[in-house]
């Protein structure tokens, strides 16, 4: 190994630039720094590796594909450049803009490393978007891929489930509710999510069904908070008001939440009416 030596005469120097037009981009160099004065040389620092400036990627990503996940989310996929780049790739930059907007106002997100897909969120529903992908490194971005188009899905149903009625017996809670019908500009209802939890807990369990009723096997030694919402290709729809089912022992019980068929707003926890019928003793 042949070392090159450069002497900086200033004691305040903390930077040195080595210039050589024949050096290839991103070439490694071993470097160590020492000190000296009029009495001689001091010790050198440990050897470290530094790199010459790199060249930005020269080839675009290939096989760009985008799909709609919901009314607000899309996912885009791509492949590494087909031909070898002169510059290394540190990651990829995805540029996206709505059809009604100007490309120069496009938003950008970056991935790191070899990741070749990403999700884009918080988009407008029923909107056409354009996307393009570039590779990047510390020198800059490379050429853009071809532009692809994707349209987000219709928004989820805005109407929450109404007329929720519950019955409980033998450690079971049976829930029934009215069917939700989507508007013309909304995604069709695919089913319902029933969310329930203990009143004293924050973690929620979820059951999905394509019917307008469900049976839950739950012990009656706790109060339960239950709510129901439709789901669709556009995402989850509006949730019903929360229904509180109180702790019950040795009794059959039934109750109902307030009708939300014509409701425009949601309140916190609904009030329920309970009727109890004592079990006959044998």
Tab-separated table of C-alpha atoms in Angstrom:
chain	number	residue	atom	x	y	z
A	1	UNK	CA	0.000	0.000	0.000
A	2	UNK	CA	1.364	3.408	-1.020
A	3	UNK	CA	0.427	6.362	1.187
A	4	UNK	CA	0.277	9.947	-0.079
A	5	UNK	CA	1.266	12.668	2.375
A	6	UNK	CA	-0.047	16.225	2.481
A	7	UNK	CA	1.136	18.849	4.942
A	8	UNK	CA	-1.173	21.650	6.079
A	9	UNK	CA	0.844	24.515	7.501
A	10	UNK	CA	-1.994	26.063	9.510
A	11	UNK	CA	-2.520	24.798	13.055
A	12	UNK	CA	-6.206	25.815	12.751
A	13	UNK	CA	-6.859	23.646	9.671
A	14	UNK	CA	-9.658	21.102	10.099
A	15	UNK	CA	-10.504	20.328	6.474
A	16	UNK	CA	-8.647	19.125	3.399
A	17	UNK	CA	-9.880	18.564	-0.178
A	18	UNK	CA	-8.024	16.088	-2.388
A	19	UNK	CA	-8.548	16.747	-6.116
A	20	UNK	CA	-7.851	14.193	-8.813
A	21	UNK	CA	-9.933	14.058	-12.016
A	22	UNK	CA	-9.032	10.403	-12.578
A	23	UNK	CA	-10.713	9.240	-9.352
A	24	UNK	CA	-13.898	7.236	-10.017
A	25	UNK	CA	-17.122	8.165	-8.209
A	26	UNK	CA	-17.550	6.641	-4.763
A	27	UNK	CA	-13.998	5.307	-4.566
A	28	UNK	CA	-12.780	4.354	-1.051
A	29	UNK	CA	-9.696	5.955	0.508
A	30	UNK	CA	-8.010	5.134	3.793
A	31	UNK	CA	-7.185	8.311	5.696
A	32	UNK	CA	-5.369	9.139	8.923
A	33	UNK	CA	-4.385	12.519	10.357
A	34	UNK	CA	-1.322	13.373	12.402
A	35	UNK	CA	0.065	16.484	14.111
A	36	UNK	CA	3.524	18.015	14.205
A	37	UNK	CA	5.373	21.037	15.580
A	38	UNK	CA	8.933	22.328	15.608
A	39	UNK	CA	9.986	19.437	17.825
A	40	UNK	CA	8.715	16.713	15.537
A	41	UNK	CA	5.697	14.581	14.693
A	42	UNK	CA	3.008	13.496	17.102
A	43	UNK	CA	0.814	10.380	16.893
A	44	UNK	CA	-1.587	9.706	14.011
A	45	UNK	CA	-5.307	9.139	14.363
A	46	UNK	CA	-6.769	5.674	13.715
A	47	UNK	CA	-7.276	4.933	10.028
A	48	UNK	CA	-10.755	5.580	8.657
A	49	UNK	CA	-12.309	5.029	5.233
A	50	UNK	CA	-13.802	7.936	3.282
A	51	UNK	CA	-15.328	7.941	-0.197
A	52	UNK	CA	-15.077	10.260	-3.135
A	53	UNK	CA	-18.265	11.975	-4.247
A	54	UNK	CA	-20.696	9.629	-5.941
A	55	UNK	CA	-22.643	9.993	-9.160
A	56	UNK	CA	-26.431	10.080	-9.102
A	57	UNK	CA	-28.217	6.968	-10.423
A	58	UNK	CA	-28.305	6.833	-14.209
A	59	UNK	CA	-31.204	4.408	-14.800
A	60	UNK	CA	-34.913	4.687	-13.848
A	61	UNK	CA	-36.838	2.070	-11.859
A	62	UNK	CA	-38.853	-0.405	-13.940
A	63	UNK	CA	-42.247	-2.157	-13.860
A	64	UNK	CA	-44.171	0.566	-11.998
A	65	UNK	CA	-47.587	-0.558	-10.750
A	66	UNK	CA	-50.105	1.112	-8.435
A	67	UNK	CA	-53.335	-0.115	-6.869
A	68	UNK	CA	-56.062	1.463	-4.757
A	69	UNK	CA	-56.449	0.127	-1.211
A	70	UNK	CA	-59.310	2.331	-0.025
A	71	UNK	CA	-60.832	5.766	-0.486
A	72	UNK	CA	-57.713	7.362	1.010
A	73	UNK	CA	-54.859	4.881	0.514
A	74	UNK	CA	-52.959	3.531	-2.486
A	75	UNK	CA	-49.921	1.261	-2.819
A	76	UNK	CA	-47.213	1.556	-5.473
A	77	UNK	CA	-44.701	-1.110	-6.547
A	78	UNK	CA	-41.599	-0.986	-8.724
A	79	UNK	CA	-38.493	-2.988	-9.657
A	80	UNK	CA	-34.824	-2.045	-9.481
A	81	UNK	CA	-33.415	-0.593	-12.740
A	82	UNK	CA	-33.025	-3.234	-15.436
A	83	UNK	CA	-29.525	-2.045	-16.345
A	84	UNK	CA	-26.614	-1.489	-13.990
A	85	UNK	CA	-26.365	2.019	-12.554
A	86	UNK	CA	-23.109	3.923	-12.462
A	87	UNK	CA	-24.245	5.445	-9.168
A	88	UNK	CA	-25.242	3.317	-6.196
A	89	UNK	CA	-28.889	3.373	-5.039
A	90	UNK	CA	-29.657	4.417	-1.465
A	91	UNK	CA	-33.430	4.326	-1.907
A	92	UNK	CA	-36.317	5.513	-4.046
A	93	UNK	CA	-38.377	8.684	-4.278
A	94	UNK	CA	-42.073	8.443	-5.189
A	95	UNK	CA	-43.723	11.538	-6.624
A	96	UNK	CA	-47.525	11.723	-6.772
A	97	UNK	CA	-50.090	14.360	-7.671
A	98	UNK	CA	-53.823	14.564	-8.259
A	99	UNK	CA	-55.028	14.924	-11.830
A	100	UNK	CA	-56.556	18.338	-11.074
A	101	UNK	CA	-53.271	19.612	-9.601
A	102	UNK	CA	-50.037	20.679	-11.295
A	103	UNK	CA	-47.123	18.246	-11.432
A	104	UNK	CA	-44.726	20.863	-10.059
A	105	UNK	CA	-46.809	20.856	-6.854
A	106	UNK	CA	-46.506	17.074	-6.482
A	107	UNK	CA	-45.788	15.540	-3.102
A	108	UNK	CA	-42.839	13.210	-2.568
A	109	UNK	CA	-42.039	10.385	-0.189
A	110	UNK	CA	-38.799	8.410	0.080
A	111	UNK	CA	-37.990	4.809	0.885
A	112	UNK	CA	-34.652	3.570	2.215
A	113	UNK	CA	-32.508	0.729	0.925
A	114	UNK	CA	-33.881	-2.051	-1.245
A	115	UNK	CA	-37.554	-1.414	-0.448
A	116	UNK	CA	-39.504	-1.529	-3.737
A	117	UNK	CA	-43.021	-0.669	-2.586
A	118	UNK	CA	-44.698	1.870	-0.357
A	119	UNK	CA	-48.144	2.943	0.801
A	120	UNK	CA	-49.433	6.488	0.268
A	121	UNK	CA	-52.158	7.656	2.652
A	122	UNK	CA	-54.473	10.612	3.330
A	123	UNK	CA	-55.583	10.989	-0.282
A	124	UNK	CA	-58.920	12.248	-1.599
A	125	UNK	CA	-61.608	9.716	-2.442
A	126	UNK	CA	-62.746	8.979	-6.015
A	127	UNK	CA	-59.727	10.893	-7.356
A	128	UNK	CA	-57.296	10.131	-10.180
A	129	UNK	CA	-53.621	10.284	-9.162
A	130	UNK	CA	-50.421	10.166	-11.223
A	131	UNK	CA	-47.220	8.603	-9.847
A	132	UNK	CA	-43.575	8.308	-10.879
A	133	UNK	CA	-40.517	6.812	-9.140
A	134	UNK	CA	-36.817	7.758	-9.111
A	135	UNK	CA	-33.753	6.185	-7.500
A	136	UNK	CA	-31.589	8.461	-5.330
A	137	UNK	CA	-28.298	8.667	-3.445
A	138	UNK	CA	-26.236	11.427	-1.819
A	139	UNK	CA	-25.470	12.945	-5.229
A	140	UNK	CA	-29.138	13.402	-6.129
A	141	UNK	CA	-31.966	11.642	-7.920
A	142	UNK	CA	-31.786	9.700	-11.149
A	143	UNK	CA	-34.146	9.768	-14.135
A	144	UNK	CA	-37.865	9.289	-13.563
A	145	UNK	CA	-39.800	6.154	-14.367
A	146	UNK	CA	-42.798	6.202	-16.654
A	147	UNK	CA	-45.891	7.741	-15.032
A	148	UNK	CA	-48.694	5.431	-13.885
A	149	UNK	CA	-52.262	6.296	-12.912
A	150	UNK	CA	-54.519	5.046	-10.132
A	151	UNK	CA	-57.959	6.113	-8.894
A	152	UNK	CA	-58.869	5.969	-5.212
A	153	UNK	CA	-62.093	4.199	-4.312
A	154	UNK	CA	-65.428	5.728	-3.406
A	155	UNK	CA	-65.752	6.852	0.234
A	156	UNK	CA	-67.179	4.395	2.781
A	157	UNK	CA	-70.836	4.574	3.844
A	158	UNK	CA	-71.628	7.694	5.834
A	159	UNK	CA	-74.730	6.265	7.515
A	160	UNK	CA	-74.080	4.371	10.786
A	161	UNK	CA	-76.041	1.239	11.739
A	162	UNK	CA	-79.296	2.110	13.503
A	163	UNK	CA	-81.923	0.499	15.737
A	164	UNK	CA	-79.394	-1.646	17.601
A	165	UNK	CA	-81.097	-4.175	19.905
A	166	UNK	CA	-79.374	-6.584	22.236
A	167	UNK	CA	-80.485	-9.625	24.214
A	168	UNK	CA	-78.408	-11.568	26.734
A	169	UNK	CA	-78.748	-14.972	28.290
A	170	UNK	CA	-76.517	-17.907	29.223
A	171	UNK	CA	-73.267	-15.933	28.794
A	172	UNK	CA	-74.287	-14.800	25.315
A	173	UNK	CA	-75.122	-11.397	23.899
A	174	UNK	CA	-77.141	-11.283	20.672
A	175	UNK	CA	-77.027	-8.031	18.707
A	176	UNK	CA	-79.338	-6.985	15.861
A	177	UNK	CA	-79.322	-3.782	13.793
A	178	UNK	CA	-80.736	-2.239	10.625
A	179	UNK	CA	-78.988	-2.739	7.304
A	180	UNK	CA	-76.893	0.198	6.066
A	181	UNK	CA	-77.418	1.212	2.440
A	182	UNK	CA	-74.648	3.149	0.704
A	183	UNK	CA	-75.395	6.253	-1.328
A	184	UNK	CA	-74.658	6.333	-5.055
A	185	UNK	CA	-71.322	8.090	-4.485
A	186	UNK	CA	-70.257	5.688	-1.698
A	187	UNK	CA	-68.699	2.220	-1.713
A	188	UNK	CA	-71.107	-0.666	-1.286
A	189	UNK	CA	-71.359	-2.229	2.179
A	190	UNK	CA	-69.431	-5.509	2.346
A	191	UNK	CA	-70.140	-6.278	6.003
A	192	UNK	CA	-70.021	-4.972	9.545
A	193	UNK	CA	-67.449	-4.708	12.306
A	194	UNK	CA	-68.614	-5.213	15.888
A	195	UNK	CA	-66.194	-3.640	18.352
A	196	UNK	CA	-66.465	-4.542	22.035
A	197	UNK	CA	-64.443	-4.107	25.198
A	198	UNK	CA	-64.719	-4.199	28.938
A	199	UNK	CA	-65.774	-0.874	30.327
A	200	UNK	CA	-62.569	-0.664	32.375
A	201	UNK	CA	-60.226	-1.551	29.503
A	202	UNK	CA	-58.996	0.419	26.510
A	203	UNK	CA	-58.134	-2.537	24.238
A	204	UNK	CA	-60.916	-3.441	21.814
A	205	UNK	CA	-61.826	-6.753	20.169
A	206	UNK	CA	-63.367	-6.860	16.691
A	207	UNK	CA	-65.681	-9.365	14.991
A	208	UNK	CA	-66.581	-9.075	11.302
A	209	UNK	CA	-69.847	-10.326	9.825
A	210	UNK	CA	-71.780	-9.915	6.585
A	211	UNK	CA	-75.106	-10.192	8.431
A	212	UNK	CA	-77.074	-7.656	10.492
A	213	UNK	CA	-76.804	-9.714	13.669
A	214	UNK	CA	-74.083	-11.335	15.709
A	215	UNK	CA	-73.805	-13.523	18.785
A	216	UNK	CA	-71.051	-12.820	21.329
A	217	UNK	CA	-70.041	-15.340	23.976
A	218	UNK	CA	-69.058	-13.109	26.883
A	219	UNK	CA	-69.145	-13.533	30.675
A	220	UNK	CA	-71.618	-11.273	32.465
A	221	UNK	CA	-69.305	-10.252	35.320
A	222	UNK	CA	-68.255	-7.052	33.500
A	223	UNK	CA	-69.836	-4.027	31.860
A	224	UNK	CA	-69.290	-3.958	28.092
A	225	UNK	CA	-69.038	-1.120	25.587
A	226	UNK	CA	-70.113	-2.093	22.069
A	227	UNK	CA	-70.308	-0.209	18.779
A	228	UNK	CA	-70.975	-1.301	15.206
A	229	UNK	CA	-69.837	0.123	11.881
A	230	UNK	CA	-70.074	-0.967	8.232
A	231	UNK	CA	-66.999	-1.606	6.109
A	232	UNK	CA	-66.496	-1.437	2.362
A	233	UNK	CA	-63.826	-1.341	-0.335
A	234	UNK	CA	-63.525	2.351	0.491
A	235	UNK	CA	-62.720	1.636	4.150
A	236	UNK	CA	-64.664	1.652	7.409
A	237	UNK	CA	-67.908	3.613	7.519
A	238	UNK	CA	-69.472	5.694	10.270
A	239	UNK	CA	-69.746	4.023	13.650
A	240	UNK	CA	-72.910	3.683	15.699
A	241	UNK	CA	-73.209	5.315	19.073
A	242	UNK	CA	-71.580	3.306	21.827
A	243	UNK	CA	-73.893	0.867	23.589
A	244	UNK	CA	-73.232	0.078	27.246
A	245	UNK	CA	-74.338	-3.377	28.358
A	246	UNK	CA	-74.237	-3.507	32.152
A	247	UNK	CA	-73.054	-6.294	34.410
A	248	UNK	CA	-75.909	-8.763	34.921
A	249	UNK	CA	-76.183	-11.852	37.122
A	250	UNK	CA	-78.809	-14.606	37.272
A	251	UNK	CA	-81.161	-12.864	34.857
A	252	UNK	CA	-82.123	-12.503	31.269
A	253	UNK	CA	-81.788	-8.986	29.893
A	254	UNK	CA	-82.488	-7.034	26.763
A	255	UNK	CA	-81.944	-3.460	25.686
A	256	UNK	CA	-81.595	-1.106	22.770
A	257	UNK	CA	-79.532	1.843	21.705
A	258	UNK	CA	-81.201	4.971	20.332
A	259	UNK	CA	-82.218	4.854	16.697
A	260	UNK	CA	-79.548	6.341	14.438
A	261	UNK	CA	-81.337	5.793	11.127
A	262	UNK	CA	-81.881	9.522	10.700
A	263	UNK	CA	-79.094	10.743	12.973
A	264	UNK	CA	-76.715	13.376	11.683
A	265	UNK	CA	-74.349	13.486	14.626
A	266	UNK	CA	-72.968	10.970	17.116
A	267	UNK	CA	-72.892	11.384	20.867
A	268	UNK	CA	-70.652	9.738	23.433
A	269	UNK	CA	-72.260	6.772	25.241
A	270	UNK	CA	-75.912	5.986	24.590
A	271	UNK	CA	-78.514	5.493	27.272
A	272	UNK	CA	-80.256	2.127	27.179
A	273	UNK	CA	-83.503	0.756	28.498
A	274	UNK	CA	-83.284	-2.579	30.303
A	275	UNK	CA	-86.028	-5.005	31.190
A	276	UNK	CA	-85.235	-7.951	33.458
A	277	UNK	CA	-87.134	-11.208	33.853
A	278	UNK	CA	-86.050	-13.365	36.761
A	279	UNK	CA	-85.395	-17.001	35.972
A	280	UNK	CA	-87.944	-19.410	37.397
A	281	UNK	CA	-86.478	-21.709	39.985
A	282	UNK	CA	-86.899	-25.427	39.501
